[in-house]
mmCIF file with all atom_site columns, C-alpha atoms in Angstrom:
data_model
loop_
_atom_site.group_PDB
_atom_site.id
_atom_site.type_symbol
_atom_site.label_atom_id
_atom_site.label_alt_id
_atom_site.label_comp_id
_atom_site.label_asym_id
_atom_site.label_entity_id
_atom_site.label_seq_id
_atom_site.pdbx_PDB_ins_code
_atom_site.Cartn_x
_atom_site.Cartn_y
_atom_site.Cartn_z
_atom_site.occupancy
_atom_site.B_iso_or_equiv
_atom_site.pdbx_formal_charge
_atom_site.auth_seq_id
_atom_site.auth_comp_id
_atom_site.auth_asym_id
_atom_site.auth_atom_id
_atom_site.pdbx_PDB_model_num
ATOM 1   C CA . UNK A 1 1   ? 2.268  -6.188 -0.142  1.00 0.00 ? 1   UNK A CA 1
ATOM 2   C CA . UNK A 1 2   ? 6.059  -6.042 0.962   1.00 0.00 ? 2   UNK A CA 1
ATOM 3   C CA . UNK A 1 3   ? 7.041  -5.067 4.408   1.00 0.00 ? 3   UNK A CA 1
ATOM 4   C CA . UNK A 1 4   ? 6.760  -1.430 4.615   1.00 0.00 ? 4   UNK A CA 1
ATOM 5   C CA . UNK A 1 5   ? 9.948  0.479  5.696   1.00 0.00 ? 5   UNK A CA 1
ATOM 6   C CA . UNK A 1 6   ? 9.506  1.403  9.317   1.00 0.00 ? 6   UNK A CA 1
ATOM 7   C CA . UNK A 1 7   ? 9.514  5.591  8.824   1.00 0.00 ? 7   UNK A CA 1
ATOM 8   C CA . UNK A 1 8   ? 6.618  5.255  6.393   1.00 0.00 ? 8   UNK A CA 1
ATOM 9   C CA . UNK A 1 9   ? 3.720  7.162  7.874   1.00 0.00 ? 9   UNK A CA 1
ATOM 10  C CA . UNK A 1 10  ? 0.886  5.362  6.326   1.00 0.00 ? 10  UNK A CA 1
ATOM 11  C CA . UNK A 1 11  ? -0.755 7.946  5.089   1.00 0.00 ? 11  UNK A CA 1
ATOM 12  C CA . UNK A 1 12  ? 0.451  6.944  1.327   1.00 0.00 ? 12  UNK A CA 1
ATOM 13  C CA . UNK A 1 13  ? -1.175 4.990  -1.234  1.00 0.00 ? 13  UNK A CA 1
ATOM 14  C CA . UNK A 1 14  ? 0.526  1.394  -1.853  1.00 0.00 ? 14  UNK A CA 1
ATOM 15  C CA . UNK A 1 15  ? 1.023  2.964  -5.590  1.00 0.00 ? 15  UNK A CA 1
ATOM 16  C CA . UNK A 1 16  ? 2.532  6.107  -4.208  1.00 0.00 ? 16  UNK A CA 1
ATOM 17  C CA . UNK A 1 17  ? 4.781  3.824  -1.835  1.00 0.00 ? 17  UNK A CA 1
ATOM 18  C CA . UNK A 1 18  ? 6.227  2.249  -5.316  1.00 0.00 ? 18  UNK A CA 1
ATOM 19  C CA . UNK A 1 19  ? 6.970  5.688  -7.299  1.00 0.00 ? 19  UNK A CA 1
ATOM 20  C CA . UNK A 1 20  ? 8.304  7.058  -4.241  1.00 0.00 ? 20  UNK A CA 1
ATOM 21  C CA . UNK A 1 21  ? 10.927 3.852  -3.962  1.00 0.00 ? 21  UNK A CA 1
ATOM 22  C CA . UNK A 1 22  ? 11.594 3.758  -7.574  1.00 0.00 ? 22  UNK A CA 1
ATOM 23  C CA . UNK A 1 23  ? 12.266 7.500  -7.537  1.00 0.00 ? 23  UNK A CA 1
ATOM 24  C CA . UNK A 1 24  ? 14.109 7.979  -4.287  1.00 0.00 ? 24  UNK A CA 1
ATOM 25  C CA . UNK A 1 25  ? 16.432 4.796  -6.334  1.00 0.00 ? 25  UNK A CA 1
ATOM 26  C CA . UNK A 1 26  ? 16.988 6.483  -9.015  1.00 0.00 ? 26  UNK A CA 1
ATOM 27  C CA . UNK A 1 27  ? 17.721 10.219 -7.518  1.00 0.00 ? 27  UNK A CA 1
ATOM 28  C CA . UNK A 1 28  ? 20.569 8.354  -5.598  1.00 0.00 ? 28  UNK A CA 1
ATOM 29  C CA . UNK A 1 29  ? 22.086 5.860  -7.872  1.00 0.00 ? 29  UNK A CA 1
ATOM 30  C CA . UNK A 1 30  ? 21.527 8.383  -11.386 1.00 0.00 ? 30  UNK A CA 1
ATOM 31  C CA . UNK A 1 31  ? 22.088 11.778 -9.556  1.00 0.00 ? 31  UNK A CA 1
ATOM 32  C CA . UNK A 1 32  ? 24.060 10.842 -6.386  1.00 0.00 ? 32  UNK A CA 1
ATOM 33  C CA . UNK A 1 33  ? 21.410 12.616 -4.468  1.00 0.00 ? 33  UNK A CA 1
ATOM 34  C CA . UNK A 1 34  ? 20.819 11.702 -0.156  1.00 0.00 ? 34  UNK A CA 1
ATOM 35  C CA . UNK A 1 35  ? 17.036 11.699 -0.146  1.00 0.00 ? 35  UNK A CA 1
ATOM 36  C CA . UNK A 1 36  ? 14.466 12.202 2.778   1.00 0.00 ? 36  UNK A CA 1
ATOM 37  C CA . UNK A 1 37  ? 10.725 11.282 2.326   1.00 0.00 ? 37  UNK A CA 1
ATOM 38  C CA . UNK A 1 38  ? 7.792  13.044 3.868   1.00 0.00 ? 38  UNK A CA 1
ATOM 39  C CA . UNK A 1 39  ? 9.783  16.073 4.878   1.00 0.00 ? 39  UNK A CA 1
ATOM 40  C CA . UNK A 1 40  ? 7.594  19.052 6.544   1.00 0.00 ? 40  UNK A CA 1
ATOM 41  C CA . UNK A 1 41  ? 8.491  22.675 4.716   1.00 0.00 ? 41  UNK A CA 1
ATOM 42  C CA . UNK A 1 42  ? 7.850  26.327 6.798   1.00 0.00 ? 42  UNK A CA 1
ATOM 43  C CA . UNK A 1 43  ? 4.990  26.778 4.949   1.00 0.00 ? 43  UNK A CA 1
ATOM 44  C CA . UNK A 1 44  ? 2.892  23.811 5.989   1.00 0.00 ? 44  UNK A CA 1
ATOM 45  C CA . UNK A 1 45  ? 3.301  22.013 3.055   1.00 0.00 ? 45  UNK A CA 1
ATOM 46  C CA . UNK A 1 46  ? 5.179  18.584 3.014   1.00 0.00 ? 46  UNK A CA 1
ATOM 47  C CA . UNK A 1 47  ? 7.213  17.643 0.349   1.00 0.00 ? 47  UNK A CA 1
ATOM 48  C CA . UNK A 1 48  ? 6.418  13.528 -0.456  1.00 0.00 ? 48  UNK A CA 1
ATOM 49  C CA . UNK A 1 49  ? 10.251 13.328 -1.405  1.00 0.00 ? 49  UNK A CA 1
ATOM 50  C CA . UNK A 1 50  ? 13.343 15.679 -1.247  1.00 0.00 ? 50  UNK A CA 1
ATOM 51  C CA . UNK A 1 51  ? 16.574 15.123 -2.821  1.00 0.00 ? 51  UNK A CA 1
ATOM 52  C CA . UNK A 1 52  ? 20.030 16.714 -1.607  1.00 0.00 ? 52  UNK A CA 1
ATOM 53  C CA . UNK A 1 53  ? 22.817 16.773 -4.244  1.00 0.00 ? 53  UNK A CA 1
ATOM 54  C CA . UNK A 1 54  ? 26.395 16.500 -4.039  1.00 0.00 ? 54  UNK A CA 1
ATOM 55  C CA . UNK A 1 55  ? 26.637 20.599 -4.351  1.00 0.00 ? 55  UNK A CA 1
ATOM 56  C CA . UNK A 1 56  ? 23.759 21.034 -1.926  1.00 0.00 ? 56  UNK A CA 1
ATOM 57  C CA . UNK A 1 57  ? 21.389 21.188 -4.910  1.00 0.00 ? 57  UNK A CA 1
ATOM 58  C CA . UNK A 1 58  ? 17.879 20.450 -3.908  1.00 0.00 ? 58  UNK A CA 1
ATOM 59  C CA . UNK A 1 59  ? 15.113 19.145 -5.722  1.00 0.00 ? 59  UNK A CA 1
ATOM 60  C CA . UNK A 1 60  ? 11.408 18.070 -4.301  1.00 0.00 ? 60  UNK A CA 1
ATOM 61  C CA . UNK A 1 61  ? 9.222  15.646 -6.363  1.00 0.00 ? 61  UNK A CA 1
ATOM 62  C CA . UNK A 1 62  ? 5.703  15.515 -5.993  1.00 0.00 ? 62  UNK A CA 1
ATOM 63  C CA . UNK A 1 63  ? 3.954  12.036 -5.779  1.00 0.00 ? 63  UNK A CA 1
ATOM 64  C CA . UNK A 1 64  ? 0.912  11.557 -7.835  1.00 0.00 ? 64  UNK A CA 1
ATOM 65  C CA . UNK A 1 65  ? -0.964 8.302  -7.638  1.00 0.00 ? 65  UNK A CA 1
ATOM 66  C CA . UNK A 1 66  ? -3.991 8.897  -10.245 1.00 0.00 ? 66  UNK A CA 1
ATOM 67  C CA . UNK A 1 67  ? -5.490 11.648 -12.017 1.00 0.00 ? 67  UNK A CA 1
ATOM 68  C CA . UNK A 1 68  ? -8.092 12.513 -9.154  1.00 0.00 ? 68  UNK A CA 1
ATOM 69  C CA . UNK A 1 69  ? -4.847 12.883 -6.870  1.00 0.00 ? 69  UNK A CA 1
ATOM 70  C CA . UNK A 1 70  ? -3.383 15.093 -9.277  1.00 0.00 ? 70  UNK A CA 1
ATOM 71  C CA . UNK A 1 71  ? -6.999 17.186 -9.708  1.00 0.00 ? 71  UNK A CA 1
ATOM 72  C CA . UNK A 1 72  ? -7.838 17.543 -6.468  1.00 0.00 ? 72  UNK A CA 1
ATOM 73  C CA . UNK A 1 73  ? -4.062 18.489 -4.937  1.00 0.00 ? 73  UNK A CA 1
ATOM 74  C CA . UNK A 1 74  ? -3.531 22.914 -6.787  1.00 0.00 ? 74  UNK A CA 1
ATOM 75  C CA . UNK A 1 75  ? -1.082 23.139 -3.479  1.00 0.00 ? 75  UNK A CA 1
ATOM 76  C CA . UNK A 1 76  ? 2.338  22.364 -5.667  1.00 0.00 ? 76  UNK A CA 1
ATOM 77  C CA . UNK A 1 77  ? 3.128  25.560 -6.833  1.00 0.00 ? 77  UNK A CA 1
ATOM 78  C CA . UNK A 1 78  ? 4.174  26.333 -3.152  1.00 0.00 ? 78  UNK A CA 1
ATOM 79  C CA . UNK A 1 79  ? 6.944  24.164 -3.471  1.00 0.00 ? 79  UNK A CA 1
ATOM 80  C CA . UNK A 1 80  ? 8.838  25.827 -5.947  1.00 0.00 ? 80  UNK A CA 1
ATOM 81  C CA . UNK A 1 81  ? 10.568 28.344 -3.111  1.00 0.00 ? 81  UNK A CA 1
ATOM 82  C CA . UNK A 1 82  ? 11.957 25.336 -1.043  1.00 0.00 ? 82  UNK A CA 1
ATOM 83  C CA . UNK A 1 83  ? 13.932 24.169 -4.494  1.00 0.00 ? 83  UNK A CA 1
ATOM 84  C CA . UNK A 1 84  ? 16.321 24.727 -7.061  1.00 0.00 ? 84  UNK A CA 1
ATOM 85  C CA . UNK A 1 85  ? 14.254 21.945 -9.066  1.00 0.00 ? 85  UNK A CA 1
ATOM 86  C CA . UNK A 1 86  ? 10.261 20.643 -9.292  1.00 0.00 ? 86  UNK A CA 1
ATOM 87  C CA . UNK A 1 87  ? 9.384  17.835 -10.237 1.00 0.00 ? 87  UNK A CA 1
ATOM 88  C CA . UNK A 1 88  ? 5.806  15.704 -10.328 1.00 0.00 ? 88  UNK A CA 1
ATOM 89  C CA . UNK A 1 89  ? 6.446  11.647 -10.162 1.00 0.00 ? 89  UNK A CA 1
ATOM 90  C CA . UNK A 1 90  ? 4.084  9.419  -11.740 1.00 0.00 ? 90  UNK A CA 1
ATOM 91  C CA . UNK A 1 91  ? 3.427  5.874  -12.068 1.00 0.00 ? 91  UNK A CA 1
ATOM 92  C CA . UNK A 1 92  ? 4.072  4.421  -15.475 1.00 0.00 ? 92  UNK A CA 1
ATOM 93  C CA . UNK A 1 93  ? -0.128 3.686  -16.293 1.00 0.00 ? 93  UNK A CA 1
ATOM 94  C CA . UNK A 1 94  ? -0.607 7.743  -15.113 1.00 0.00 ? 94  UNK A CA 1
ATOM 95  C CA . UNK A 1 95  ? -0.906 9.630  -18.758 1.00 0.00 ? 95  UNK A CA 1
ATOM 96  C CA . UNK A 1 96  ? 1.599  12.134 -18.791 1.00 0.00 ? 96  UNK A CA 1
ATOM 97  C CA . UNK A 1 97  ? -0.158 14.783 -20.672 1.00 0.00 ? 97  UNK A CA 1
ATOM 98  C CA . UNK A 1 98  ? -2.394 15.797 -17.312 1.00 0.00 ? 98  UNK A CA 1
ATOM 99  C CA . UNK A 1 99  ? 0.760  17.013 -15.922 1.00 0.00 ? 99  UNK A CA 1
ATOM 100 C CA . UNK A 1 100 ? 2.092  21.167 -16.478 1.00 0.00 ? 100 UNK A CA 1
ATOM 101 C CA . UNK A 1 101 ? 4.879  21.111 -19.446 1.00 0.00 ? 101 UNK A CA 1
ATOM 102 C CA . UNK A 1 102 ? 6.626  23.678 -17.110 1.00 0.00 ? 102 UNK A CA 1
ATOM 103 C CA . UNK A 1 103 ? 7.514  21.479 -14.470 1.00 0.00 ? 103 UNK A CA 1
ATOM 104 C CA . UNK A 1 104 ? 9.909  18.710 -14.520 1.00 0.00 ? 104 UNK A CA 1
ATOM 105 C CA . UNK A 1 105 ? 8.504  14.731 -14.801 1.00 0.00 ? 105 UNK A CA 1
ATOM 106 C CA . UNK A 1 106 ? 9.523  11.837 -13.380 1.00 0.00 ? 106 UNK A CA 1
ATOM 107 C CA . UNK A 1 107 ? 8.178  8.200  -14.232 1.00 0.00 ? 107 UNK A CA 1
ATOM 108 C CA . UNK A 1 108 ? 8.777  5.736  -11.974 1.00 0.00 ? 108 UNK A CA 1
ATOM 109 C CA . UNK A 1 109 ? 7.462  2.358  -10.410 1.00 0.00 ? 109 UNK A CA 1
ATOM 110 C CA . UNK A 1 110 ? 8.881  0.141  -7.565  1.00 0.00 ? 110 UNK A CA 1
ATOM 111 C CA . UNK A 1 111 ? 12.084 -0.131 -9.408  1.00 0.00 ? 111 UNK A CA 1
ATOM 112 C CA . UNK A 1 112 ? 13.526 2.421  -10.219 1.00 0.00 ? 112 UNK A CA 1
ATOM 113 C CA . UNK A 1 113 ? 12.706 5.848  -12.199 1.00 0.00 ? 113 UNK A CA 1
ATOM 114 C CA . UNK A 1 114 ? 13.548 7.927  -15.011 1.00 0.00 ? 114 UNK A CA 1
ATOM 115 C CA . UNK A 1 115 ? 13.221 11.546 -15.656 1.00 0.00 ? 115 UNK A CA 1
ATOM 116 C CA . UNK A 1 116 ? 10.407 12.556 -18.706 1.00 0.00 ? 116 UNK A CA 1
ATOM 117 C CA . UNK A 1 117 ? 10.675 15.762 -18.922 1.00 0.00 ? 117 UNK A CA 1
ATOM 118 C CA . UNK A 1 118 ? 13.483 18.211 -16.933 1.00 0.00 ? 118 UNK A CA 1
ATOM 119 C CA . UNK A 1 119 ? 13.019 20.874 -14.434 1.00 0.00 ? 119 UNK A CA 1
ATOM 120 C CA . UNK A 1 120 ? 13.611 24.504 -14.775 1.00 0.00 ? 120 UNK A CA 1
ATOM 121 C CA . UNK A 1 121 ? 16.218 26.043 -12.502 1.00 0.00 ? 121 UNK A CA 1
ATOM 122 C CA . UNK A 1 122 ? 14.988 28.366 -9.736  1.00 0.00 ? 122 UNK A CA 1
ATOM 123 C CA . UNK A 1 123 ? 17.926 28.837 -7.553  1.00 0.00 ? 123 UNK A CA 1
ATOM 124 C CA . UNK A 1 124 ? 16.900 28.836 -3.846  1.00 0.00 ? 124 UNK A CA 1
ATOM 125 C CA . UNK A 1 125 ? 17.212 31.679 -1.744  1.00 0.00 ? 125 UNK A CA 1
ATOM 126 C CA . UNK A 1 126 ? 20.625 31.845 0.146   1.00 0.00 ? 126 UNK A CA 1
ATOM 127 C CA . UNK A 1 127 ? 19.311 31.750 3.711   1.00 0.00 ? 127 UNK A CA 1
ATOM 128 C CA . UNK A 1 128 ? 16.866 29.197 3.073   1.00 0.00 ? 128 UNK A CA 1
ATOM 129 C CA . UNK A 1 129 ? 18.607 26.822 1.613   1.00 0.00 ? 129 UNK A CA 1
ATOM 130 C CA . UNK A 1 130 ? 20.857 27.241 4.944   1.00 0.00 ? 130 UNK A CA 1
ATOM 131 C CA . UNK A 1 131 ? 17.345 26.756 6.977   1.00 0.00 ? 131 UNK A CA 1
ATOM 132 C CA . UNK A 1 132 ? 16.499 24.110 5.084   1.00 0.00 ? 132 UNK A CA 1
ATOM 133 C CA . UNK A 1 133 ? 20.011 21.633 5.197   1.00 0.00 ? 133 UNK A CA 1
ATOM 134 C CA . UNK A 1 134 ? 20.558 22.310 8.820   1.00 0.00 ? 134 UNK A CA 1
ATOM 135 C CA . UNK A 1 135 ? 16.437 21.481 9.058   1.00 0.00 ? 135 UNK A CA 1
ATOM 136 C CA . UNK A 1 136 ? 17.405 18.346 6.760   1.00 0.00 ? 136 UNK A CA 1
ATOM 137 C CA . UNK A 1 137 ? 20.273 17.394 8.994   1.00 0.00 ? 137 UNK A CA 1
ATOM 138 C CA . UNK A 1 138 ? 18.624 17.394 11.840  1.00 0.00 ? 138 UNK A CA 1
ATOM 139 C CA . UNK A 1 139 ? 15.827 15.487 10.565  1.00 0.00 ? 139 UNK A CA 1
ATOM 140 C CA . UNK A 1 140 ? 17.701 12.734 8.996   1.00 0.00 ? 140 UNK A CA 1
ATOM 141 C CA . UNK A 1 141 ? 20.106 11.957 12.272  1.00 0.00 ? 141 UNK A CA 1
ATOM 142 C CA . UNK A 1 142 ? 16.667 12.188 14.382  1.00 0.00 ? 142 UNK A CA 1
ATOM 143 C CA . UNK A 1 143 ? 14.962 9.341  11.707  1.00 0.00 ? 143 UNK A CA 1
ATOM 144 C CA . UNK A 1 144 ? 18.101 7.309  12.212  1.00 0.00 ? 144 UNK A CA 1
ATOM 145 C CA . UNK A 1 145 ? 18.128 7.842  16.329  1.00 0.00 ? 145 UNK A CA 1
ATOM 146 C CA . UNK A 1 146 ? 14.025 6.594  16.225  1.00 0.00 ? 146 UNK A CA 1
ATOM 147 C CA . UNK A 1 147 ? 15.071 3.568  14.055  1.00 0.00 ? 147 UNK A CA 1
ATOM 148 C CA . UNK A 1 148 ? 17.983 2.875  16.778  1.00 0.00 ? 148 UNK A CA 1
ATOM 149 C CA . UNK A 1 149 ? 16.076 3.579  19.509  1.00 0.00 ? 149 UNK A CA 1
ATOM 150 C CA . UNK A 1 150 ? 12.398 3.688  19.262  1.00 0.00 ? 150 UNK A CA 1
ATOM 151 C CA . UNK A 1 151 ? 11.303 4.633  22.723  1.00 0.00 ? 151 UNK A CA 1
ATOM 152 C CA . UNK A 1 152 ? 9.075  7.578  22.576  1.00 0.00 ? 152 UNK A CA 1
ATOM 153 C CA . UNK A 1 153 ? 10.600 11.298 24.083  1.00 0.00 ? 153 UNK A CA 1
#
């Protein structure tokens, strides 16, 4: 396997490593969105990838290796109130038809990625959103400080 990038937690499958490069690719290059990976939400949940657009649209996409990932994981639908868009991200050998028609899909490999199927709208919440980019700001500039500088606090 390649090098991993050094903020990758290692808690990820090598195939969920892939989708998440080949869709964090294609939000930027397709959608001109800033993306952060593994970001932690108020709610306990963590969010495998979240996307920032150039409005301060924000979309999280949900990773799903295999079908038993998919069957075993009911905690998505607590995502939808940290984002204007859901998605699920598969690899391209996942069959598509396990996934909910109501939520946006997203193929993708190592590559890049392409959207299946689009996401409804469900504008965020005003203040949250607010809680959420100053959250994302301060995340992002601390990832980039730990990558400068990786002595420990």
């Amino acid at each position: 396997m390649a090098e991993l990038p050094p903020i990758v937690d290692l808690r990820q499958s090598a195939t969920a490593l892939r989708v998440q490069r080949g869709v964090m690719r294609m939000l930027r290059e397709v959608y001109d969105m800033a993306c952060y990976a593994e970001v932690p939400l108020r709610n306990g949940r963590r969010a495998d990838v979240l996307g920032v657009g150039p409005k301060g649209e924000i979309w999280i996409v949900e990773i799903k290796s295999s079908l038993i990932d998919f069957q075993v994981d009911r905690k998505w639908p607590e995502y939808r109130e940290f984002s204007d868009k859901f998605f699920f991200a598969k690899p391209p050998e996942l069959d598509a038809a396990i996934f909910p028609e109501s939520e946006g899909l997203i193929v993708a490999d190592g590559h890049d990625g392409a959207i299946l199927r689009n996401s409804p709208d469900t504008p965020l919440n005003p203040a949250r959103r607010k809680a959420l980019m100053l959250k994302l700001a301060r995340m992002g500039a601390d990832r980039i400080h730990l990558l400068m500088d990786p002595r420990p606090k």
